[in-house]
CSV table of C-alpha atoms in Angstrom, one decimal:
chain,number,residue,atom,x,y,z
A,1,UNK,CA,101.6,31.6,62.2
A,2,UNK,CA,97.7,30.8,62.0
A,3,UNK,CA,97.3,34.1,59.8
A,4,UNK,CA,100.0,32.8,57.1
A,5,UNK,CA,98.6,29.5,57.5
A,6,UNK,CA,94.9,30.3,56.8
A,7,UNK,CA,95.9,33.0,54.0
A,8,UNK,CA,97.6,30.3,52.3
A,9,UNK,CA,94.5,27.9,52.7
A,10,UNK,CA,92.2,31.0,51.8
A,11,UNK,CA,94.2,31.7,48.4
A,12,UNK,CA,94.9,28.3,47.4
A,13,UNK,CA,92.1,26.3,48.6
A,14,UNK,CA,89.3,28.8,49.2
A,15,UNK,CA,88.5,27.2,52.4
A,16,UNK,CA,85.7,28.2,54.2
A,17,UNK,CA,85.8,30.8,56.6
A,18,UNK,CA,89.9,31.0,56.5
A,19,UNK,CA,89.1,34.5,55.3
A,20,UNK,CA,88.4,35.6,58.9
A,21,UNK,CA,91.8,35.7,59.9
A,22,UNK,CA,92.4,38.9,57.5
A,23,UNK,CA,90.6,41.1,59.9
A,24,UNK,CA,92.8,42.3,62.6
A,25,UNK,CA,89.3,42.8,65.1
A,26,UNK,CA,88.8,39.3,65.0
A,27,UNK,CA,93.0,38.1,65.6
A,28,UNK,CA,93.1,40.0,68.2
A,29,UNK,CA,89.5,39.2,69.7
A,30,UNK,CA,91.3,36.0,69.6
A,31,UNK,CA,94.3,36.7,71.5
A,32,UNK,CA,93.1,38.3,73.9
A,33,UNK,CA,90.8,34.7,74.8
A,34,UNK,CA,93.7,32.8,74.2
A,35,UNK,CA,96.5,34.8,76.7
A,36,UNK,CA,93.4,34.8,79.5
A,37,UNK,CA,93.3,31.0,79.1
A,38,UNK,CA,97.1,30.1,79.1
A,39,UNK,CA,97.4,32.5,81.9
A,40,UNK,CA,94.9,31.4,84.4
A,41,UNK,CA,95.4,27.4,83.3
A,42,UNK,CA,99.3,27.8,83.1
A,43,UNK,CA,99.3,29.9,86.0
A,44,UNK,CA,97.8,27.6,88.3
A,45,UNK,CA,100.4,24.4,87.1
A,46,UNK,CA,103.5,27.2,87.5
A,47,UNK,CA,102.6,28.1,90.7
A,48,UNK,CA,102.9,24.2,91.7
A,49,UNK,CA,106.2,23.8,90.3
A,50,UNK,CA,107.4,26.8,92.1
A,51,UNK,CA,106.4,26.0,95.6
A,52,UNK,CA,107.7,22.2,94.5
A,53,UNK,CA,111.3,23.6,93.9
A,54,UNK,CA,110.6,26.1,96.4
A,55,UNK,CA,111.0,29.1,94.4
A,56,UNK,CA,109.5,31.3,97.5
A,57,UNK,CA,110.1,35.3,97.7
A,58,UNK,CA,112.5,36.7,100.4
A,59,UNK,CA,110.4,39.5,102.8
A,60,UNK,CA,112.7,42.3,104.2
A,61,UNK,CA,110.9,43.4,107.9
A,62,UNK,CA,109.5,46.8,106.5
A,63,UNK,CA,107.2,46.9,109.9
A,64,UNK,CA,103.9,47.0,107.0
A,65,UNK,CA,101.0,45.1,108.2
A,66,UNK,CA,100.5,41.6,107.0
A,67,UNK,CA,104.1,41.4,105.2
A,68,UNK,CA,106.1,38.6,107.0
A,69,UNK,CA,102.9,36.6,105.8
A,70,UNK,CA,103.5,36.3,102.3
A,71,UNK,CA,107.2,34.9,103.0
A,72,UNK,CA,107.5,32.0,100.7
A,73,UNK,CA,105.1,33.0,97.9
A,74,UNK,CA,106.0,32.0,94.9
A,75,UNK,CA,108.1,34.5,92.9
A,76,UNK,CA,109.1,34.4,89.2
A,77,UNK,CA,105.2,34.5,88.0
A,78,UNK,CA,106.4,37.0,85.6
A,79,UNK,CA,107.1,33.7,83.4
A,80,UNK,CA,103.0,33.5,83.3
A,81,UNK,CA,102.7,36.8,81.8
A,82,UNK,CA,105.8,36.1,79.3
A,83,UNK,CA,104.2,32.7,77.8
A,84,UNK,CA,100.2,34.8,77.9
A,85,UNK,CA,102.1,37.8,75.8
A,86,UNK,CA,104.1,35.6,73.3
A,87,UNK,CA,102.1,32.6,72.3
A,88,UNK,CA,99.1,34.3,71.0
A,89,UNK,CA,101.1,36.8,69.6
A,90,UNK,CA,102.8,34.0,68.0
A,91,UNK,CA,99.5,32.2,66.5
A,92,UNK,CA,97.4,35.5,65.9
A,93,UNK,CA,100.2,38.4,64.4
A,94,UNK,CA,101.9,38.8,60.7
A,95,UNK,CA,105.3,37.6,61.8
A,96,UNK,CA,106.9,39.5,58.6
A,97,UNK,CA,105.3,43.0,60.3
A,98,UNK,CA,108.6,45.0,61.9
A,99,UNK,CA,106.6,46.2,64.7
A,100,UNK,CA,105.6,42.4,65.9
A,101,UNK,CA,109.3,41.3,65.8
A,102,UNK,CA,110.2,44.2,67.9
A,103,UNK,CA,107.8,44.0,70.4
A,104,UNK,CA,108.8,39.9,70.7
A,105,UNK,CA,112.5,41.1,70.5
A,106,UNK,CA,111.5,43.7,73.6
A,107,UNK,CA,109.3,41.2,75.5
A,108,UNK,CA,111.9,38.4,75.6
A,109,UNK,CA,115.1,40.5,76.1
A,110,UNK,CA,113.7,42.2,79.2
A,111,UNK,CA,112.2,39.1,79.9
A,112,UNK,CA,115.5,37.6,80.1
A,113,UNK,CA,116.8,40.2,82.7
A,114,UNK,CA,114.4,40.0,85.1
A,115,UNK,CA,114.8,36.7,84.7
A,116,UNK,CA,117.9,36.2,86.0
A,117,UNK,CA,117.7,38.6,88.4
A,118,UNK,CA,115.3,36.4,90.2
A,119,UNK,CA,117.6,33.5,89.6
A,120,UNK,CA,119.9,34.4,91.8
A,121,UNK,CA,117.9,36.1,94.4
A,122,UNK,CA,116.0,32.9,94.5
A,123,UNK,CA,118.4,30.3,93.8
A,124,UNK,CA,121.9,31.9,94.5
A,125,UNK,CA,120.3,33.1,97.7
A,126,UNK,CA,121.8,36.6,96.8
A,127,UNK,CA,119.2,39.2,98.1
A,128,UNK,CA,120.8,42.4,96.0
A,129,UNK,CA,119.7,40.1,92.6
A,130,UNK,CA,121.5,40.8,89.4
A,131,UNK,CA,123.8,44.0,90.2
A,132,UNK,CA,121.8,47.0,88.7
A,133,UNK,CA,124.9,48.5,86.4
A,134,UNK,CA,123.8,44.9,84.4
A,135,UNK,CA,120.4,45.7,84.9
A,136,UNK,CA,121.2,48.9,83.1
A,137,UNK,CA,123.4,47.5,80.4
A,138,UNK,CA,120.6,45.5,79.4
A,139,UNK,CA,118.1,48.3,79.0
A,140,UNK,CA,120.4,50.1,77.1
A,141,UNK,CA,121.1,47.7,74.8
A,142,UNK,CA,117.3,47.1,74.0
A,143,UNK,CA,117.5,51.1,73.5
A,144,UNK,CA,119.9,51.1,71.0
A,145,UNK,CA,118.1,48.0,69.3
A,146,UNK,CA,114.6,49.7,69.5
A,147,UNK,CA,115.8,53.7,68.3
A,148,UNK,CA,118.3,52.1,65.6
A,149,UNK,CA,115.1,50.0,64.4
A,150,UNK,CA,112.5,52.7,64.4
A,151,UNK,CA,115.1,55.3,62.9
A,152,UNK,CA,116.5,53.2,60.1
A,153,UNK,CA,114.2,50.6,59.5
A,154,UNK,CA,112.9,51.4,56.0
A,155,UNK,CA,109.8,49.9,56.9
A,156,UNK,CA,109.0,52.1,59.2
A,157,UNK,CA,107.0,54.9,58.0
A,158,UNK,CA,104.6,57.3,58.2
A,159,UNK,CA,102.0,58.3,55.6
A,160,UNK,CA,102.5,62.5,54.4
A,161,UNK,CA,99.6,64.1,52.8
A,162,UNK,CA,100.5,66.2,49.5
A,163,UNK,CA,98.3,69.5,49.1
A,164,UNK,CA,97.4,71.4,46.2
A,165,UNK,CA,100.9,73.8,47.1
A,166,UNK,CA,103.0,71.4,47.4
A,167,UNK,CA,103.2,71.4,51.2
A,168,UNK,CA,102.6,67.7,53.6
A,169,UNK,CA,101.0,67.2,56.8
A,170,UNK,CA,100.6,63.9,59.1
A,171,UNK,CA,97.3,64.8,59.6
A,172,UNK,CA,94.4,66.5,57.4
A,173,UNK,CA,94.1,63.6,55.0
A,174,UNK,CA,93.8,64.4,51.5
A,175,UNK,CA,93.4,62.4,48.3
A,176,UNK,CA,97.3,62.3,47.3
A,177,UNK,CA,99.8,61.1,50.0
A,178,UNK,CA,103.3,59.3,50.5
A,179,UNK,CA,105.2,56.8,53.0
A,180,UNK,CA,107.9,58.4,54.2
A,181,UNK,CA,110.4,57.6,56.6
A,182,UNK,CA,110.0,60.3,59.2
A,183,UNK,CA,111.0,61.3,62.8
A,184,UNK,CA,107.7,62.9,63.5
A,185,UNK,CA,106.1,62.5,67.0
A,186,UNK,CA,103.0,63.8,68.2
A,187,UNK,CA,102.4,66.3,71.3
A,188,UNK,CA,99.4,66.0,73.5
A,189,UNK,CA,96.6,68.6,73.3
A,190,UNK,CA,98.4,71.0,70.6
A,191,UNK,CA,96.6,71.7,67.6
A,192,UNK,CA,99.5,71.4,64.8
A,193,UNK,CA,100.4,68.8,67.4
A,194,UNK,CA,103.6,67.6,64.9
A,195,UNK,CA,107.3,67.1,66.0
A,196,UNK,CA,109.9,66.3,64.1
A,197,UNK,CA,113.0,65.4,65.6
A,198,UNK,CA,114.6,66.4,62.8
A,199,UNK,CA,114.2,70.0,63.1
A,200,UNK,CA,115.9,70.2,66.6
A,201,UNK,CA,118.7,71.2,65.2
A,202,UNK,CA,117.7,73.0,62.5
A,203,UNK,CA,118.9,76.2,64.4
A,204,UNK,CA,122.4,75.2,63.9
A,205,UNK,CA,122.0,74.2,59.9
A,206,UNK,CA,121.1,71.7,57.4
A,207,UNK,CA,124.6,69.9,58.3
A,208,UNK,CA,123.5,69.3,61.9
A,209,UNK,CA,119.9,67.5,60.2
A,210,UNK,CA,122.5,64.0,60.3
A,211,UNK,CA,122.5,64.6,64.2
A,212,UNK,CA,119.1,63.7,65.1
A,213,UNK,CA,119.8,60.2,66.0
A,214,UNK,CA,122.6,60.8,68.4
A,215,UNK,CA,119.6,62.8,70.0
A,216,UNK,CA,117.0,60.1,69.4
A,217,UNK,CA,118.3,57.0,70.3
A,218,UNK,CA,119.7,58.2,73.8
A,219,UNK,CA,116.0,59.4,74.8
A,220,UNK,CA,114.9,56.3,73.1
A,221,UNK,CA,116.9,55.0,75.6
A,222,UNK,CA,115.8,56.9,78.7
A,223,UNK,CA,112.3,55.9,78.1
A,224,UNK,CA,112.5,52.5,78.2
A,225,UNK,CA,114.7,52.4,81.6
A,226,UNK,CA,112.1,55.0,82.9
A,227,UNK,CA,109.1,53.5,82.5
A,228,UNK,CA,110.4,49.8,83.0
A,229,UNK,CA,112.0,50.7,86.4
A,230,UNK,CA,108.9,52.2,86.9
A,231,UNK,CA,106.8,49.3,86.2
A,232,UNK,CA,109.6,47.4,88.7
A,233,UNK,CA,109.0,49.8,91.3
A,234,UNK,CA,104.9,49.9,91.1
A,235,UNK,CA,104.9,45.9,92.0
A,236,UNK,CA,105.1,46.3,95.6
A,237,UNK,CA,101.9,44.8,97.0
A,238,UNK,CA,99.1,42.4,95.5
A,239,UNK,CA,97.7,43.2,91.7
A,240,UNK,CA,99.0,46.9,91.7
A,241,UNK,CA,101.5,46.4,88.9
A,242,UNK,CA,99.5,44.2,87.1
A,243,UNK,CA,96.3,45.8,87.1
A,244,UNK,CA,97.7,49.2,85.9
A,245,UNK,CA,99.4,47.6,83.3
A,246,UNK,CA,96.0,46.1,82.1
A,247,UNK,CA,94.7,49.5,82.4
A,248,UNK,CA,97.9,51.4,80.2
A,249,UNK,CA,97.9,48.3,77.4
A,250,UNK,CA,94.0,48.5,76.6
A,251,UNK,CA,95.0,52.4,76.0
A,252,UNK,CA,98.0,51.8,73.8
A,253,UNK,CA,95.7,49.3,72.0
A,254,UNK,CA,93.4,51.6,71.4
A,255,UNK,CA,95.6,54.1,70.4
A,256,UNK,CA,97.6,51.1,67.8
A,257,UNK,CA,94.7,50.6,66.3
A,258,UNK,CA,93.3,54.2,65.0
A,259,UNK,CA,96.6,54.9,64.2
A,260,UNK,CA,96.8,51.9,62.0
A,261,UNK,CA,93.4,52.0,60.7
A,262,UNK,CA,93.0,54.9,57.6
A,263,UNK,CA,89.3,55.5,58.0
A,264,UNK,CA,89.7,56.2,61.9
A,265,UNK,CA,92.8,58.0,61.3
A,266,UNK,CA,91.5,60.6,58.8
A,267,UNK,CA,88.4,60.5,61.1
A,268,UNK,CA,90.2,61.8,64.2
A,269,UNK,CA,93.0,63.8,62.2
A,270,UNK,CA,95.8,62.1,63.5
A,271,UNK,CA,98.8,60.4,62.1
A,272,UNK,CA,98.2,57.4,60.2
A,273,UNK,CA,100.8,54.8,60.6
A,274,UNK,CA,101.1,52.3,58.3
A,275,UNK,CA,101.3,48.5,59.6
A,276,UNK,CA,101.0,49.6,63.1
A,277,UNK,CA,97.2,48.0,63.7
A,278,UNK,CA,98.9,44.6,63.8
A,279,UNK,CA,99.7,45.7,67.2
A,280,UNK,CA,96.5,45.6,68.4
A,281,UNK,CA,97.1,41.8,68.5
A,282,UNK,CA,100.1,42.0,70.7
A,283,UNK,CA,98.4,44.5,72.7
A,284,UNK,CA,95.5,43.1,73.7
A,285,UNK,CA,97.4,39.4,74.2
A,286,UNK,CA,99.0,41.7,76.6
A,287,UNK,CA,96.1,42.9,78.4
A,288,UNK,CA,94.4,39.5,78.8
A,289,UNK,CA,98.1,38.7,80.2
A,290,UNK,CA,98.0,40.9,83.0
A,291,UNK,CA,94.2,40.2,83.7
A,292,UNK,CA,94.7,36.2,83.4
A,293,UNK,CA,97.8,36.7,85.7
A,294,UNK,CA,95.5,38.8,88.5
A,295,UNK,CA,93.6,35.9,88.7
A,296,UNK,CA,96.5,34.6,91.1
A,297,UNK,CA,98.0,37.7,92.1
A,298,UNK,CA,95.1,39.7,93.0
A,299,UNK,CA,95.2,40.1,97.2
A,300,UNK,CA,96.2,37.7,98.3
A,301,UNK,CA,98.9,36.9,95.8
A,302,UNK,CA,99.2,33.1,95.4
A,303,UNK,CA,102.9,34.6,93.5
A,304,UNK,CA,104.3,37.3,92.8
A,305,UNK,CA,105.3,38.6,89.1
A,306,UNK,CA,109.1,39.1,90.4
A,307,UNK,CA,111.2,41.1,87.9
A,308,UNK,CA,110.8,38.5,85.3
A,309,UNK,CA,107.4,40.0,85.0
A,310,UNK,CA,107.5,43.8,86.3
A,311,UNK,CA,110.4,44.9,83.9
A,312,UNK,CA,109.5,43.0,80.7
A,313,UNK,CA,105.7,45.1,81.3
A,314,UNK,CA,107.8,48.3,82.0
A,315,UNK,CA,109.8,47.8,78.4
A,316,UNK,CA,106.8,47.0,76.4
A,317,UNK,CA,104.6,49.7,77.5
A,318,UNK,CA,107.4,52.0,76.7
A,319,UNK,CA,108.3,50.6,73.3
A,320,UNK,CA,104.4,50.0,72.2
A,321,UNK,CA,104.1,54.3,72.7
A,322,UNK,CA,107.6,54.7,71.1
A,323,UNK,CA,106.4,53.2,67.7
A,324,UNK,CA,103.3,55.0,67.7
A,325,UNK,CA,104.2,58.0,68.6
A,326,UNK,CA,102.9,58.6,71.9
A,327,UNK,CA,106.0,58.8,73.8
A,328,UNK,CA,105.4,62.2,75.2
A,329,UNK,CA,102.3,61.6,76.3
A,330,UNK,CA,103.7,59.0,78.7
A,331,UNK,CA,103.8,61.1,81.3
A,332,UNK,CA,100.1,61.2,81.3
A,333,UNK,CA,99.1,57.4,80.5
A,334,UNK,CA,102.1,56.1,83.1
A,335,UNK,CA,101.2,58.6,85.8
A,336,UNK,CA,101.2,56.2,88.1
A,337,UNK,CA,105.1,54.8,87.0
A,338,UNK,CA,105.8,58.4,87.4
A,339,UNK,CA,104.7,59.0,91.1
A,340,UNK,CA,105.9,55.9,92.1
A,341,UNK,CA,109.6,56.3,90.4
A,342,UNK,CA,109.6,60.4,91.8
A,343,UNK,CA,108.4,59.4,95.4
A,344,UNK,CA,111.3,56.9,95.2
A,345,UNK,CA,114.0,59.7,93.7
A,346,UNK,CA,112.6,62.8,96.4
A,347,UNK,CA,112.2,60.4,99.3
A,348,UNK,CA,116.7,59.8,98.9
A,349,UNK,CA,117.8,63.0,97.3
A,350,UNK,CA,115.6,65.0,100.6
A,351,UNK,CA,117.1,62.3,103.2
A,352,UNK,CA,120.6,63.0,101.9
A,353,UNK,CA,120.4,66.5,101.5
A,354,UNK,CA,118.7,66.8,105.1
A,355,UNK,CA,121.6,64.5,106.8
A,356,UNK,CA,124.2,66.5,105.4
A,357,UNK,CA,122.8,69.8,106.1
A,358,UNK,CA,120.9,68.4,109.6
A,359,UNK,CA,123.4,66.0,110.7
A,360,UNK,CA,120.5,63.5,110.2
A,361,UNK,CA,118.5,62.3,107.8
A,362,UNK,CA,114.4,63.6,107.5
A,363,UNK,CA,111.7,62.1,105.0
A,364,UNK,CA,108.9,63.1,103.2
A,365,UNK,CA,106.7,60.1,103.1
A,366,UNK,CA,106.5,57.7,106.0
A,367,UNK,CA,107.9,55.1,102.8
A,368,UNK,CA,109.0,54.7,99.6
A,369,UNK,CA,107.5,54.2,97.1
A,370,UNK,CA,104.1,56.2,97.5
A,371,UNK,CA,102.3,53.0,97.5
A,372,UNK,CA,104.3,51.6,101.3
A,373,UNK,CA,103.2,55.4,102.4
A,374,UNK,CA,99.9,54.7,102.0
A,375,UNK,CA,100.1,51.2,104.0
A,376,UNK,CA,101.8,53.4,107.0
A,377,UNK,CA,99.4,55.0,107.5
A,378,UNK,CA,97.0,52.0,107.9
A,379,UNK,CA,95.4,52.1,104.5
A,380,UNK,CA,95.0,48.5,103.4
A,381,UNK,CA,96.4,46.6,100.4
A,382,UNK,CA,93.3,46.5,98.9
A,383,UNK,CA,92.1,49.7,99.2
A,384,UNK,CA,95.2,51.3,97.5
A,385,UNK,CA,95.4,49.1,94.8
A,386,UNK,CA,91.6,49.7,94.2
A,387,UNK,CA,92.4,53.7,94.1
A,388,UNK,CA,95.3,53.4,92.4
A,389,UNK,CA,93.5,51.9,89.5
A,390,UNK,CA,90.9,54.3,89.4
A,391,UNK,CA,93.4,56.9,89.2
A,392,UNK,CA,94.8,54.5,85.7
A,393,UNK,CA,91.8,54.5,84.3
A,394,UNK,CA,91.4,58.6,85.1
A,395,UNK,CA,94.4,58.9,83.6
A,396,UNK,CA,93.7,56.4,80.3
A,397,UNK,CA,90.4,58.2,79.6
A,398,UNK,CA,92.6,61.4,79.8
A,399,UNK,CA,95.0,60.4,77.4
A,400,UNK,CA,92.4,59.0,74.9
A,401,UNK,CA,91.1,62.4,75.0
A,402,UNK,CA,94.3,63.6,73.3
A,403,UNK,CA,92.9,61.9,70.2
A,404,UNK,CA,90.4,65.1,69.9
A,405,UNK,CA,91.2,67.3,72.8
A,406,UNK,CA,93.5,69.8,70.6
């Protein structure tokens, strides 16, 4: 709103200083000031009105050390994050950019979700939450919204440079070039690191070209139920989701703004995607988000994030590498979604497949998810969430080094 608002006053009135608000550094410089604030002054009135209507969390007997404690901590602090990521997108982002409007489409619908999941855990007293064939409905449907966007959208581009022989790359800028619409992703530390989508079935014929997007939108689809159950699954104990959220959105804003930017682009010889630095905005109001939000959920949590928070983070992360075209690399830069989600799937699949060939059931970990293992065996909160954010930031610098490691 602010930027259309002082561009008008710039052009019309040449006020002073409303210039400003055309660089993207300073937006979201701004953004990110603004989330912290409404986070860590909202948070603290929130957190009142939820131990006023007694909006308290429900604690399962796990036999982990210092659990039954936090028994009637505040849950549904996700709302915190929700109003840090959305307002300053709000004031600070081009509203008529597509990428924006997704990424408030994405935030609110998951936001919505998890959202009434805790409803009724909280208020319907129902412990199971919103049944997860819903839960799964709903991330579909943002799927389909998100892959039908970025695959038809015509505003969704990327820029192909035009050589001397006619031929076009992503990547090795020259003076002639086009915006295309295009299903080209990149692939971590390969040289010609281009993939099209649209040449996975080019073993079977030009006429099977049409059938990229019944390929695209179903993995489209996986990603953003991977990575957001993943995110739901990491926020087990105090700051741990939170924190290595912070951690993943200051790499994807990074990475939104290179790709956005032509002169750091042609620099680093990657894809240059036009309209996509606007999302450094949203990123970073992200980031100071999940920082402003540790202020009260750091150990120990005066509320948790509850699913309002943990599957909206999931969603974004996931579409933010969709649209720029890092989402193979998520393996990488959500390493710690990953081990989390796989301790989760090995932990049943060997207890099931050991009671039916055993007669009873045998585990691998002491707990899942990886993070309860580690507080069987006496680690404390604190210290796991401390190394499991050194092993984000290990795995952020990692992924940043895609940008040259080729």
């Amino acid at each position: 709103m602010l930027y259309h608002l002082f561009t008008y006053l710039d052009r019309e009135f040449d006020v002073l200083g409303a210039g400003v608000f055309q660089y993207i550094s300073f937006r979201a410089g701004m953004a990110t000031l603004v989330s912290l604030l409404i986070a860590m002054i909202f948070g603290g009135k929130l957190i009142k009105v939820l131990q006023r209507k007694q909006v308290g969390e429900s604690i399962r007997d796990l036999g982990l050390e210092g659990q039954l404690e936090k028994k009637g901590t505040p849950t549904m602090g996700g709302l915190i994050i929700l109003l840090a990521i959305l307002v300053p997108t709000l004031l600070f982002a081009r509203l008529d950019n597509v990428y924006i409007l997704l990424m408030l489409v994405s935030t609110v619908w998951l936001g919505l979700i998890g959202f009434l999941d805790d409803y009724i855990k909280v208020f319907k007293k129902n412990k199971e939450g919103l049944a997860g064939r819903f839960k799964i409905l709903g991330q579909v449907g943002l799927g389909i919204i998100v892959g039908l966007t970025l695959y038809f959208n015509d505003d969704v581009v990327v820029r192909q440079y035009i050589f001397s022989d006619g031929s076009t790359s992503a990547v090795n800028a020259s003076t002639r070039w086009i915006d295309v619409k295009s299903m080209i992703t990149t692939i971590p530390f390969r040289k010609n690191n281009e993939l099209d989508y649209c040449n996975l079935f080019s073993f079977a014929g030009p006429a099977f070209q049409d059938w990229t997007c019944y390929l695209y939108i179903p993995f489209v689809i996986l990603v953003i139920t991977a990575v957001s159950n993943g995110a739901n699954i990491t926020d087990g104990i105090d700051g741990l989701a939170a924190g290595t959220s912070a951690i993943i959105g200051m790499t994807l804003a990074i990475f939104t703004y290179v790709s956005g930017n032509t002169i750091f682009a042609d620099y680093l010889d990657i894809m240059f995607i036009p309209n996509s630095g606007e999302l450094a905005i949203f990123c970073l109001a992200f980031v100071g988000a999940c920082v402003g939000f540790l202020w009260y959920n750091s150990y120990p949590a005066q509320v948790f994030m509850g699913d309002t928070g943990s599957l909206a983070i999931g969603g974004i992360i996931a579409v933010l590498s969709l649209i720029v075209r890092k989402e193979l690399l998520i393996p990488i830069l959500c390493g710690i979604f990953l081990v989390e989600n796989l301790s989760v799937m090995l932990q049943v699949s060997y207890f099931k497949y050991t009671k039916k060939k055993y007669g009873e059931g045998r585990r691998i970990f002491k707990m899942a998810p990886l993070h309860h293992h580690y507080q069987k065996r006496g680690y404390h909160e604190s210290k796991i969430v401390s190394r499991f954010w050194i092993m984000g930031i290990m795995l952020a610098i990692l992924s940043l080094a895609t940008l040259k490691l080729r």
